[in-house]
XYZ file of C-alpha atoms in Angstrom:
555
model
C -3.731 -121.943 -154.975
C -2.328 -118.375 -154.809
C -0.029 -117.447 -151.399
C -0.651 -113.669 -152.338
C -3.162 -111.212 -151.932
C -4.632 -107.956 -152.402
C -5.761 -105.766 -149.684
C -7.393 -102.110 -148.888
C -7.589 -100.277 -145.431
C -8.564 -97.281 -144.923
C -6.572 -95.204 -142.248
C -9.191 -92.031 -142.113
C -12.092 -90.833 -143.727
C -14.440 -93.932 -143.147
C -16.616 -93.804 -141.114
C -16.342 -90.222 -141.160
C -16.076 -87.540 -143.694
C -12.147 -85.363 -143.552
C -8.952 -86.896 -143.164
C -8.809 -89.217 -146.146
C -5.930 -92.127 -146.223
C -6.405 -95.041 -148.253
C -4.096 -98.138 -148.464
C -4.040 -100.664 -151.019
C -1.534 -103.881 -150.910
C -0.842 -107.168 -152.933
C 1.556 -109.834 -152.405
C 1.996 -112.251 -149.524
C 0.617 -111.368 -146.090
C 3.033 -109.254 -144.782
C 4.862 -108.871 -147.541
C 2.539 -106.718 -149.449
C 3.328 -104.115 -151.721
C 2.093 -100.956 -150.580
C 0.328 -97.622 -152.275
C -1.526 -95.264 -150.677
C -4.348 -92.949 -151.985
C -4.626 -89.407 -150.653
C -3.284 -88.207 -147.056
C -5.984 -85.351 -145.833
C -6.770 -83.813 -142.986
C -8.894 -83.250 -140.553
C -10.482 -79.898 -138.731
C -10.311 -79.738 -135.125
C -13.005 -78.147 -132.911
C -12.962 -76.212 -128.985
C -14.849 -79.064 -127.678
C -12.957 -81.789 -128.648
C -9.259 -80.830 -129.884
C -8.435 -77.231 -128.034
C -5.871 -75.697 -129.756
C -4.934 -78.000 -132.077
C -4.237 -76.872 -135.369
C -5.032 -79.903 -137.591
C -5.960 -82.991 -137.321
C -3.749 -85.614 -139.118
C -3.885 -89.740 -139.914
C -2.338 -91.715 -137.668
C 0.196 -93.559 -140.008
C 1.934 -95.844 -137.798
C 0.867 -98.886 -139.518
C 2.269 -97.559 -142.119
C 5.690 -95.758 -140.936
C 6.543 -99.675 -139.527
C 5.764 -100.515 -143.645
C 7.603 -97.814 -145.214
C 10.416 -99.727 -147.178
C 7.067 -101.548 -148.731
C 5.359 -98.573 -149.592
C 6.071 -97.733 -153.000
C 3.667 -94.322 -153.867
C 1.196 -91.940 -152.720
C -1.039 -90.814 -155.041
C -3.414 -88.085 -154.654
C -6.584 -87.839 -155.893
C -7.697 -83.755 -155.596
C -6.405 -80.559 -154.177
C -8.769 -80.769 -151.236
C -7.691 -80.557 -147.375
C -9.505 -83.665 -145.995
C -7.264 -85.222 -149.523
C -3.758 -83.399 -149.704
C -3.269 -81.802 -146.223
C -1.761 -84.224 -144.983
C 1.550 -84.601 -147.220
C 4.007 -82.356 -146.039
C 3.111 -83.253 -142.646
C 3.843 -86.979 -143.118
C 6.625 -86.770 -145.971
C 9.139 -86.716 -143.260
C 7.947 -90.586 -141.906
C 6.982 -92.294 -145.504
C 9.677 -90.884 -148.261
C 7.456 -91.999 -150.983
C 7.158 -90.484 -154.279
C 4.443 -89.026 -154.678
C 1.595 -88.408 -157.511
C -1.019 -86.305 -159.032
C -2.725 -84.257 -161.695
C -1.352 -80.395 -162.522
C -3.791 -78.540 -160.646
C -3.595 -81.015 -157.498
C 0.506 -81.257 -158.000
C 0.400 -77.204 -158.263
C -0.978 -77.646 -154.736
C 0.691 -80.329 -153.035
C 4.425 -78.538 -154.131
C 3.500 -75.156 -152.396
C 2.615 -77.219 -149.580
C 5.855 -79.643 -149.335
C 8.110 -76.105 -149.965
C 6.461 -74.395 -147.282
C 7.523 -77.735 -144.853
C 11.144 -77.312 -147.113
C 11.268 -80.228 -149.088
C 11.744 -80.161 -153.012
C 9.056 -79.350 -155.507
C 10.091 -82.641 -157.753
C 9.515 -84.926 -154.562
C 6.151 -84.553 -156.684
C 5.253 -85.926 -159.684
C 3.055 -84.462 -162.190
C 0.709 -87.326 -164.061
C -2.361 -86.733 -166.408
C -5.128 -87.945 -166.975
C -6.218 -91.526 -169.086
C -5.090 -93.425 -170.176
C -1.266 -92.607 -168.697
C -0.264 -95.092 -166.096
C 2.456 -95.367 -163.410
C 3.999 -98.042 -162.599
C 4.134 -99.053 -158.787
C 5.667 -102.550 -157.970
C 2.421 -104.350 -158.950
C -0.043 -101.773 -158.921
C -0.171 -99.940 -162.634
C -2.549 -96.506 -161.160
C -4.535 -93.915 -163.429
C -6.247 -90.285 -163.232
C -9.548 -91.018 -164.589
C -11.352 -87.466 -164.905
C -14.281 -87.090 -162.912
C -16.218 -83.575 -161.758
C -16.085 -82.617 -158.010
C -16.017 -79.117 -156.640
C -12.460 -78.717 -157.040
C -10.587 -78.826 -160.551
C -8.691 -81.814 -161.986
C -10.662 -84.227 -159.551
C -9.822 -88.024 -160.537
C -10.824 -91.501 -159.700
C -8.599 -93.590 -159.636
C -8.386 -96.945 -161.610
C -5.941 -99.485 -159.970
C -4.361 -102.797 -161.974
C -3.581 -105.195 -159.910
C -2.605 -109.492 -160.841
C -5.360 -109.588 -158.417
C -7.506 -107.982 -160.606
C -9.035 -103.763 -161.498
C -10.240 -101.139 -159.175
C -11.802 -97.982 -159.336
C -11.686 -96.080 -156.026
C -13.936 -92.864 -156.670
C -12.327 -90.357 -155.083
C -15.168 -87.324 -154.615
C -17.521 -86.878 -157.586
C -20.619 -85.669 -158.729
C -22.550 -86.919 -162.006
C -21.703 -83.436 -163.240
C -21.048 -83.046 -167.629
C -21.720 -79.159 -167.327
C -19.244 -78.741 -164.485
C -17.850 -74.640 -166.152
C -14.716 -75.477 -164.315
C -12.881 -79.102 -164.595
C -13.713 -81.929 -166.793
C -17.409 -83.482 -167.284
C -18.236 -86.684 -166.669
C -18.289 -88.667 -169.298
C -20.214 -92.152 -168.919
C -18.578 -93.325 -172.324
C -15.027 -93.296 -171.379
C -15.862 -94.257 -167.995
C -17.988 -97.658 -169.777
C -14.975 -97.954 -172.250
C -12.346 -98.495 -168.736
C -14.811 -100.403 -166.941
C -16.127 -102.436 -170.357
C -12.920 -105.501 -168.927
C -14.391 -105.851 -165.724
C -13.817 -104.395 -162.453
C -12.930 -105.939 -158.878
C -14.269 -103.765 -156.539
C -15.532 -100.383 -156.895
C -14.662 -98.131 -153.354
C -16.656 -95.630 -153.616
C -17.802 -91.680 -151.879
C -21.214 -91.998 -149.569
C -20.887 -88.365 -148.752
C -24.879 -87.921 -150.334
C -26.161 -91.271 -150.121
C -29.698 -90.013 -148.269
C -29.766 -87.546 -150.480
C -32.609 -88.949 -152.751
C -32.714 -86.626 -156.054
C -30.274 -86.598 -158.787
C -27.501 -84.021 -158.411
C -27.535 -80.736 -160.185
C -25.650 -79.309 -162.447
C -22.859 -76.330 -160.927
C -24.249 -74.726 -164.725
C -27.735 -74.515 -162.641
C -26.599 -71.906 -159.665
C -25.654 -69.005 -161.778
C -28.221 -67.740 -163.722
C -30.147 -67.675 -159.903
C -26.934 -65.958 -158.687
C -26.942 -63.273 -161.550
C -30.959 -62.613 -160.337
C -30.030 -61.697 -156.375
C -26.998 -59.984 -157.304
C -28.499 -57.806 -159.876
C -31.852 -57.158 -157.335
C -28.911 -55.864 -155.083
C -29.085 -52.331 -153.882
C -25.746 -52.095 -151.321
C -23.066 -53.698 -151.871
C -22.536 -57.205 -152.658
C -20.443 -59.502 -150.419
C -20.457 -63.584 -151.363
C -18.414 -66.786 -149.745
C -18.043 -70.217 -150.746
C -15.401 -72.626 -150.522
C -12.068 -70.905 -152.112
C -10.662 -74.162 -153.699
C -14.848 -74.552 -155.904
C -13.433 -72.956 -158.337
C -16.449 -73.065 -160.754
C -18.419 -70.957 -158.132
C -15.874 -68.294 -157.461
C -16.076 -68.084 -161.193
C -19.885 -68.128 -161.420
C -19.939 -65.873 -158.402
C -18.059 -63.324 -160.169
C -19.289 -63.505 -163.896
C -23.136 -62.207 -161.971
C -21.312 -59.291 -160.304
C -19.931 -58.392 -163.522
C -22.863 -58.928 -165.204
C -24.709 -57.176 -162.852
C -22.253 -54.011 -163.741
C -19.764 -54.793 -160.220
C -16.111 -54.449 -159.404
C -14.657 -58.093 -157.964
C -12.678 -57.977 -155.416
C -10.924 -60.881 -154.286
C -9.925 -61.267 -150.145
C -8.581 -64.238 -148.134
C -5.291 -65.937 -148.444
C -7.153 -69.605 -149.421
C -8.872 -67.374 -152.327
C -6.373 -65.508 -153.515
C -4.117 -68.385 -153.930
C -6.718 -71.236 -155.596
C -7.206 -68.506 -157.858
C -3.316 -68.111 -158.827
C -3.074 -71.746 -159.414
C -6.433 -72.480 -161.417
C -4.574 -70.273 -163.498
C -1.382 -71.315 -163.994
C -2.476 -74.746 -164.249
C -4.743 -73.343 -167.150
C -7.547 -75.279 -166.056
C -8.612 -71.631 -165.637
C -8.331 -68.977 -168.215
C -11.069 -66.641 -168.550
C -11.518 -65.210 -164.902
C -12.637 -61.542 -164.309
C -10.436 -59.222 -163.602
C -10.043 -58.085 -160.334
C -9.415 -54.756 -158.576
C -7.586 -54.487 -155.132
C -9.273 -54.096 -151.774
C -7.538 -50.635 -151.485
C -8.864 -49.344 -155.368
C -12.195 -50.795 -153.675
C -12.175 -48.527 -150.897
C -12.047 -45.361 -154.202
C -15.814 -47.613 -156.033
C -19.239 -46.546 -155.017
C -20.221 -49.733 -152.355
C -23.464 -50.425 -155.091
C -20.789 -50.974 -157.870
C -18.360 -53.892 -155.565
C -19.394 -57.165 -155.252
C -16.791 -59.009 -152.403
C -15.764 -62.599 -152.692
C -14.537 -63.682 -149.789
C -12.917 -66.776 -147.323
C -14.783 -67.985 -144.238
C -17.984 -70.569 -145.537
C -17.812 -71.855 -142.427
C -17.475 -69.509 -139.657
C -13.387 -69.530 -139.318
C -13.050 -67.271 -137.007
C -10.184 -65.987 -138.849
C -11.152 -65.897 -142.446
C -12.712 -63.036 -143.886
C -16.560 -63.147 -143.953
C -15.853 -63.065 -139.554
C -13.529 -60.282 -139.266
C -15.882 -58.283 -141.482
C -18.737 -59.524 -139.339
C -16.734 -57.855 -136.578
C -16.241 -55.144 -137.876
C -13.619 -53.846 -140.831
C -11.654 -56.143 -142.897
C -8.663 -54.590 -144.902
C -10.848 -51.399 -144.893
C -13.874 -52.628 -146.058
C -16.874 -52.727 -143.906
C -20.508 -54.041 -144.635
C -23.440 -51.463 -143.746
C -27.048 -51.459 -143.625
C -28.551 -53.061 -146.620
C -25.959 -54.900 -148.554
C -26.494 -58.361 -149.186
C -24.267 -61.565 -147.698
C -24.523 -64.460 -149.785
C -23.024 -68.199 -148.712
C -22.746 -69.873 -151.580
C -22.071 -73.407 -149.839
C -23.265 -76.107 -147.461
C -22.655 -75.891 -143.658
C -20.388 -78.520 -143.184
C -21.532 -80.759 -139.662
C -20.194 -79.483 -136.757
C -19.651 -75.866 -138.594
C -23.314 -74.368 -137.226
C -22.553 -72.405 -134.412
C -19.783 -70.576 -136.427
C -21.995 -69.621 -139.522
C -24.964 -69.023 -137.178
C -22.771 -66.358 -135.104
C -21.567 -64.766 -138.205
C -25.143 -64.150 -139.423
C -25.843 -62.695 -136.801
C -23.492 -60.263 -135.920
C -24.838 -59.221 -139.743
C -28.142 -58.900 -138.685
C -26.924 -56.619 -136.490
C -24.844 -54.713 -138.546
C -28.948 -54.363 -141.043
C -27.015 -56.320 -143.167
C -29.330 -58.844 -145.492
C -27.682 -62.713 -144.755
C -28.774 -65.250 -147.985
C -27.737 -68.827 -147.102
C -28.119 -72.026 -149.454
C -31.893 -73.082 -147.616
C -33.649 -72.371 -151.267
C -30.777 -74.350 -152.795
C -30.679 -72.000 -155.986
C -27.214 -71.125 -155.038
C -25.335 -73.975 -154.002
C -24.941 -77.327 -155.257
C -22.984 -80.103 -153.875
C -19.580 -81.378 -154.728
C -20.945 -85.000 -153.893
C -22.966 -87.338 -155.516
C -26.706 -88.051 -154.619
C -28.315 -91.665 -154.191
C -29.406 -92.223 -157.955
C -25.410 -90.931 -158.810
C -24.430 -93.699 -156.848
C -26.725 -95.934 -158.614
C -26.005 -94.365 -161.665
C -21.701 -94.782 -161.182
C -21.989 -98.658 -160.366
C -24.678 -99.373 -162.557
C -21.909 -98.413 -165.325
C -18.965 -99.558 -163.570
C -20.594 -103.003 -162.780
C -18.328 -103.881 -160.017
C -18.813 -107.286 -158.267
C -17.698 -105.418 -155.148
C -18.676 -101.715 -154.173
C -16.771 -100.704 -150.433
C -18.600 -97.549 -149.319
C -15.882 -94.466 -147.687
C -15.600 -91.100 -147.673
C -18.672 -91.236 -144.787
C -19.541 -91.804 -141.318
C -20.942 -94.535 -140.476
C -25.050 -94.423 -141.187
C -23.263 -93.299 -144.364
C -21.064 -96.393 -145.166
C -23.792 -98.569 -143.802
C -26.703 -97.303 -146.200
C -24.679 -97.738 -148.897
C -23.998 -101.056 -148.677
C -27.540 -102.010 -148.471
C -27.821 -99.373 -151.167
C -25.547 -101.662 -153.369
C -27.101 -104.750 -152.191
C -30.642 -103.749 -153.242
C -28.926 -103.606 -156.818
C -27.634 -106.826 -156.750
C -23.991 -106.120 -156.041
C -22.191 -107.041 -152.852
C -21.311 -104.408 -150.353
C -18.838 -104.212 -148.069
C -18.478 -102.215 -144.827
C -14.867 -101.582 -144.001
C -14.276 -98.805 -141.630
C -11.003 -97.148 -140.422
C -8.609 -100.144 -139.279
C -10.900 -102.457 -140.939
C -8.332 -104.304 -143.915
C -10.579 -106.232 -146.461
C -8.716 -108.553 -148.215
C -9.915 -108.545 -152.136
C -8.545 -112.577 -153.764
C -10.467 -114.356 -155.068
C -14.414 -113.790 -155.198
C -15.885 -113.780 -151.658
C -14.253 -110.768 -150.228
C -13.653 -110.969 -146.090
C -12.358 -108.874 -143.265
C -8.433 -109.963 -143.097
C -7.365 -108.581 -140.128
C -8.251 -105.125 -138.022
C -5.353 -102.414 -137.614
C -5.578 -100.080 -134.474
C -6.151 -96.619 -136.045
C -6.199 -93.629 -134.767
C -5.664 -89.583 -135.140
C -2.683 -87.309 -134.743
C -2.604 -84.127 -133.073
C -0.431 -80.939 -134.976
C 0.014 -79.003 -131.828
C 1.890 -75.969 -133.245
C 4.371 -77.462 -134.598
C 4.840 -80.234 -132.948
C 2.956 -83.985 -133.581
C 1.527 -85.774 -130.571
C -0.351 -88.994 -130.830
C -4.582 -88.241 -129.180
C -4.145 -90.537 -126.695
C -1.015 -88.912 -125.440
C -2.653 -87.023 -123.253
C -2.216 -83.395 -123.614
C -5.592 -83.008 -125.345
C -7.112 -84.281 -122.589
C -4.928 -82.226 -119.573
C -5.916 -79.402 -121.474
C -9.910 -79.761 -121.778
C -9.571 -80.922 -118.517
C -8.022 -77.298 -117.484
C -10.757 -75.846 -119.503
C -13.227 -77.948 -117.759
C -11.911 -77.599 -114.229
C -10.269 -74.984 -113.392
C -6.601 -74.818 -112.531
C -4.853 -74.660 -108.782
C -0.933 -74.439 -108.387
C 0.584 -74.646 -105.362
C 4.598 -74.202 -104.196
C 6.144 -75.160 -101.290
C 9.443 -74.819 -99.611
C 11.092 -77.666 -97.134
C 14.440 -77.017 -95.604
C 17.277 -79.552 -94.504
C 14.818 -80.351 -91.119
C 12.353 -81.678 -93.947
C 9.855 -79.299 -92.139
C 7.961 -76.425 -94.289
C 9.571 -73.467 -94.285
C 6.204 -71.078 -93.918
C 2.822 -71.984 -95.540
C 3.208 -73.282 -99.057
C 0.576 -70.348 -101.013
C -1.690 -70.546 -104.352
C -2.086 -69.127 -107.885
C -5.060 -69.992 -109.242
C -6.111 -69.939 -113.262
C -10.058 -69.707 -114.745
C -11.336 -70.195 -111.101
C -13.785 -67.675 -109.098
C -11.604 -65.449 -106.774
C -14.366 -65.882 -103.934
C -16.014 -68.548 -102.998
C -19.086 -69.603 -100.613
C -17.896 -68.547 -98.028
C -17.377 -64.687 -99.704
C -13.481 -65.343 -98.510
C -10.651 -65.115 -101.537
C -10.687 -68.234 -102.610
C -6.632 -68.194 -102.027
C -6.411 -67.227 -98.597
C -9.212 -70.206 -98.118
C -6.926 -72.598 -100.041
C -3.725 -71.709 -98.313
C -5.203 -71.445 -94.445
C -6.489 -75.017 -95.447
C -3.249 -76.172 -96.230
C -1.411 -74.851 -93.540
C -3.373 -76.742 -91.038
C -3.031 -79.976 -92.949
C 0.707 -79.459 -93.366
C 0.859 -78.352 -89.308
C -0.898 -81.703 -88.495
C 1.332 -83.911 -91.566
C 3.244 -86.067 -89.799
C 7.224 -86.256 -89.921
C 7.168 -89.191 -92.649
C 4.654 -87.823 -95.034
C 6.619 -84.377 -94.847
C 9.554 -86.431 -96.341
C 8.356 -88.282 -98.918
C 7.129 -86.075 -101.649
C 4.529 -88.737 -103.110
C 2.749 -88.815 -99.947
C 3.144 -85.008 -99.506
C 2.010 -84.259 -102.917
C -1.096 -86.382 -102.948
C -1.779 -85.061 -99.886
C -1.817 -81.347 -100.311
C -3.889 -81.603 -103.943
C -6.030 -83.924 -101.948
C -6.640 -80.740 -99.805
C -7.080 -78.354 -102.576
C -9.348 -80.723 -104.453
C -11.569 -81.427 -101.356
C -11.794 -77.077 -100.112
C -12.466 -75.982 -103.178
C -15.282 -78.707 -103.961
C -17.177 -76.633 -100.502
C -16.077 -73.044 -102.028
C -16.725 -72.935 -105.788
C -18.997 -76.835 -106.033
C -15.736 -77.507 -108.368
C -12.642 -80.213 -108.364
C -10.350 -78.575 -109.827
C -6.484 -79.777 -110.981
C -3.903 -79.153 -109.261
C -0.072 -78.913 -109.693
C 2.484 -79.395 -106.146
C 5.424 -77.890 -107.071
C 7.866 -78.456 -104.034
C 11.065 -77.892 -103.357
C 13.494 -78.840 -100.951
C 16.794 -76.738 -99.404
C 19.886 -79.581 -99.564
């Protein structure tokens, strides 16, 4: 009996949507050679991670085994799959492989962080293979909402695996390769041990629609508009950006691209050859000389991002352009759960300006980049895997996908982040539980989610903050009264007196009663002062703030 095993371990993206990071290994237990699939980010929110710039997967487990990592493979160029490559490279130092368009985006990220562009190697599509230790890996084209998406064909001594990546079954995607069922059937004809599969739209009952279906509807909408038209979508959805631009041209409008991400994605698409016939555009400066009814702006910010072009237009002007009554704003995108508040804020701001807003609620102006339930069944019927392991989804998505696989006579395995699956033999099993979490990029520093930094930030935001300063002389006697500074608290409380004055008076009284041994012990002194502040604040304003005590002793 072989002592070697084939393992799958999600470190991000299984039990959540975003921050994708998956590990495959083959070898003796704790000696496996490893490959990593995708290193993505998630985006913070003010409720759970205020002030944080990005959320990265916790790669501690990988860092401890960096000498066993053969390579990193990136399936496509969405931020939740490629966004962490540069942030994690220093710790992993493994070669990175991707297809042309994805490699272009990855190299830009690496160069921004001071790494050489040759850290990323461009790979052609199937049947080209990359040898990585015991693995041979190929990029199998599949359609998605960004060019050159690929599933991975991962061959090992333990069998062939298919890692779907994000996908939809679109045979007319407009940009990028169409789904080719014959190619997929040929790749899988000799048997597939496991299909590790996107689960995002497992609850959507109808077959997914093609990208080609939205063009005519968008064209009609733009042609019927009387004022300026502004449309937003995911900048990475190059096919949609092209569809919007072509609709504008057909309506006799000049096209303006606004927002750095939008321009960067179009530039990368043209550079790598995935986009060859994008309509000509005019600059925002030149657009000022064109009648409003002859303009169509394509802007970033479909998810309500505060600094993106959409939000800035909603607040007033952006690059000299502004919305006016009678203009049309189109969301050619789906609002990702969690982003609703930001999007609604923009919609209401435009409404106050008299702008007509159209979203995707009709289903006419957006199609998803992910496979719906019937499409997941169709792919599984082509691949015919021994095992289906759902990924890229919240727990409810993964669980439902397991049920779907089992209803079609397949074995399903529910594995969330940190659950290592042993795929050896014919009966998959959970081999280990790995501690996983998330890492915050906070400014230029990476911090652990459990380090307390963000927790303290949230507590200060919720409770306010008081700083108490006290000077103690050489005789261990207070030199004057302590003084307070407050942040994020009302200036007056229940007694209608200054909160600072009330705090300082109560602190002074407590100090006057304090025993000499308390005044000599910084820890007891700080604890006593902190207790007075919190109790007094509770009486005055009904809150117990966070308190920092600064004791300076004269020697």
